[in-house]
Coordinates of C-alpha atoms in Angstrom, one line a residue:
M91 CA -0.1 0.1 0.0
T92 CA 2.1 3.0 -0.8
Y93 CA 1.2 6.4 0.6
M94 CA 2.3 9.4 -2.1
R95 CA 2.9 8.3 -5.5
K96 CA 6.7 9.5 -5.9
D97 CA 6.3 12.9 -8.3
E98 CA 3.9 13.6 -5.4
I99 CA 6.5 14.3 -3.1
D100 CA 8.6 16.9 -2.8
F101 CA 11.9 16.1 -0.3
G102 CA 13.3 19.5 -1.4
G103 CA 10.7 21.6 -0.7
N104 CA 10.5 20.4 2.8
I105 CA 14.2 20.1 3.5
K106 CA 14.2 24.0 2.1
K107 CA 12.1 25.0 4.4
V108 CA 13.6 22.9 7.6
R109 CA 16.9 25.2 6.7
L110 CA 15.3 27.8 5.9
K111 CA 13.4 27.8 9.3
H112 CA 17.0 27.7 11.0
K113 CA 18.8 29.9 8.8
L114 CA 21.1 28.2 7.2
T115 CA 22.9 28.9 3.6
Q116 CA 23.2 25.3 2.1
A117 CA 26.6 24.6 2.3
Q118 CA 26.4 25.2 6.1
F119 CA 23.6 22.5 6.5
A120 CA 25.4 20.0 4.0
E121 CA 28.1 20.3 6.6
I122 CA 25.9 19.6 9.2
I123 CA 24.4 16.3 7.7
G124 CA 27.3 15.4 6.4
K125 CA 27.2 15.8 2.5
S126 CA 27.8 17.5 0.1
Q127 CA 26.6 21.4 -1.0
S128 CA 26.0 20.4 -5.0
T129 CA 24.0 17.3 -2.8
V130 CA 22.5 19.4 -0.3
Y131 CA 21.2 21.0 -3.8
G132 CA 20.5 17.6 -5.4
Y133 CA 18.6 17.4 -3.0
E134 CA 16.2 20.6 -3.0
N135 CA 15.6 20.6 -6.3
N136 CA 13.9 17.1 -6.4
T137 CA 17.5 16.2 -8.4
I138 CA 18.5 13.5 -6.2
V139 CA 16.1 11.9 -3.6
P140 CA 17.6 11.4 -0.5
P141 CA 19.3 8.6 1.6
F142 CA 16.4 7.0 4.4
K143 CA 19.7 7.6 6.6
V144 CA 19.4 11.3 6.0
L145 CA 16.1 12.2 6.9
V146 CA 16.7 10.0 9.5
R147 CA 19.6 11.9 10.4
I148 CA 17.5 15.7 9.2
S149 CA 14.8 14.2 11.4
S150 CA 17.3 14.0 15.2
L151 CA 19.2 16.8 14.2
F152 CA 16.7 20.0 13.3
N153 CA 14.0 17.9 15.4
V154 CA 11.3 17.4 12.6
S155 CA 9.1 14.7 11.6
M156 CA 10.1 12.0 9.8
N157 CA 6.6 12.4 8.4
E158 CA 6.8 16.3 8.0
L159 CA 10.2 15.2 5.6
M160 CA 8.0 13.1 3.6
W161 CA 5.3 14.6 2.9
G162 CA 4.8 18.2 4.2
P163 CA 1.4 18.4 5.4
K164 CA -0.1 16.3 2.9
L165 CA -0.5 13.1 5.0
E166 CA -3.5 12.9 7.1
E167 CA -3.1 10.4 9.3
P168 CA 1.1 10.3 10.7
I169 CA 2.7 6.9 11.2
H170 CA 5.7 6.8 14.1
D171 CA 6.2 3.2 12.7
I172 CA 10.0 4.0 11.9
N173 CA 10.5 0.7 10.5
R174 CA 6.8 1.3 8.7
L175 CA 8.3 4.6 7.0
H176 CA 11.6 2.6 6.0
L177 CA 9.1 0.0 4.5
I178 CA 6.9 2.7 2.3
Y179 CA 10.2 4.5 1.5
N180 CA 11.5 1.4 0.1
E181 CA 8.4 0.4 -1.2
I182 CA 7.8 4.0 -3.0
F183 CA 11.7 4.9 -4.5
A184 CA 12.8 1.2 -4.6
E185 CA 15.6 1.6 -3.0
K186 CA 18.0 -0.4 -1.8
D187 CA 19.4 1.4 1.3
D188 CA 22.7 -0.2 0.9
E189 CA 24.7 2.9 2.2

């Protein structure tokens, strides 16, 4: 059961909102999450799908829910089980999560 289609998920916009809320440049945000600025640029422009582990890191570091990062305000009933979120992510993105 999929909650949303790939084209309905805006990781870029959701990640950018978190970055701007904390008044960080892409370079500063990238350093904090352990990625390059060009990778953060790719996330924010939806040209790179962030691995699930990166979403977990952002969620933890910036105290934002995984639901907000994955779906923004579109999800009516939040999912609180991280394993279930991971399964849904894998279903949507067919991710092997080898990182």
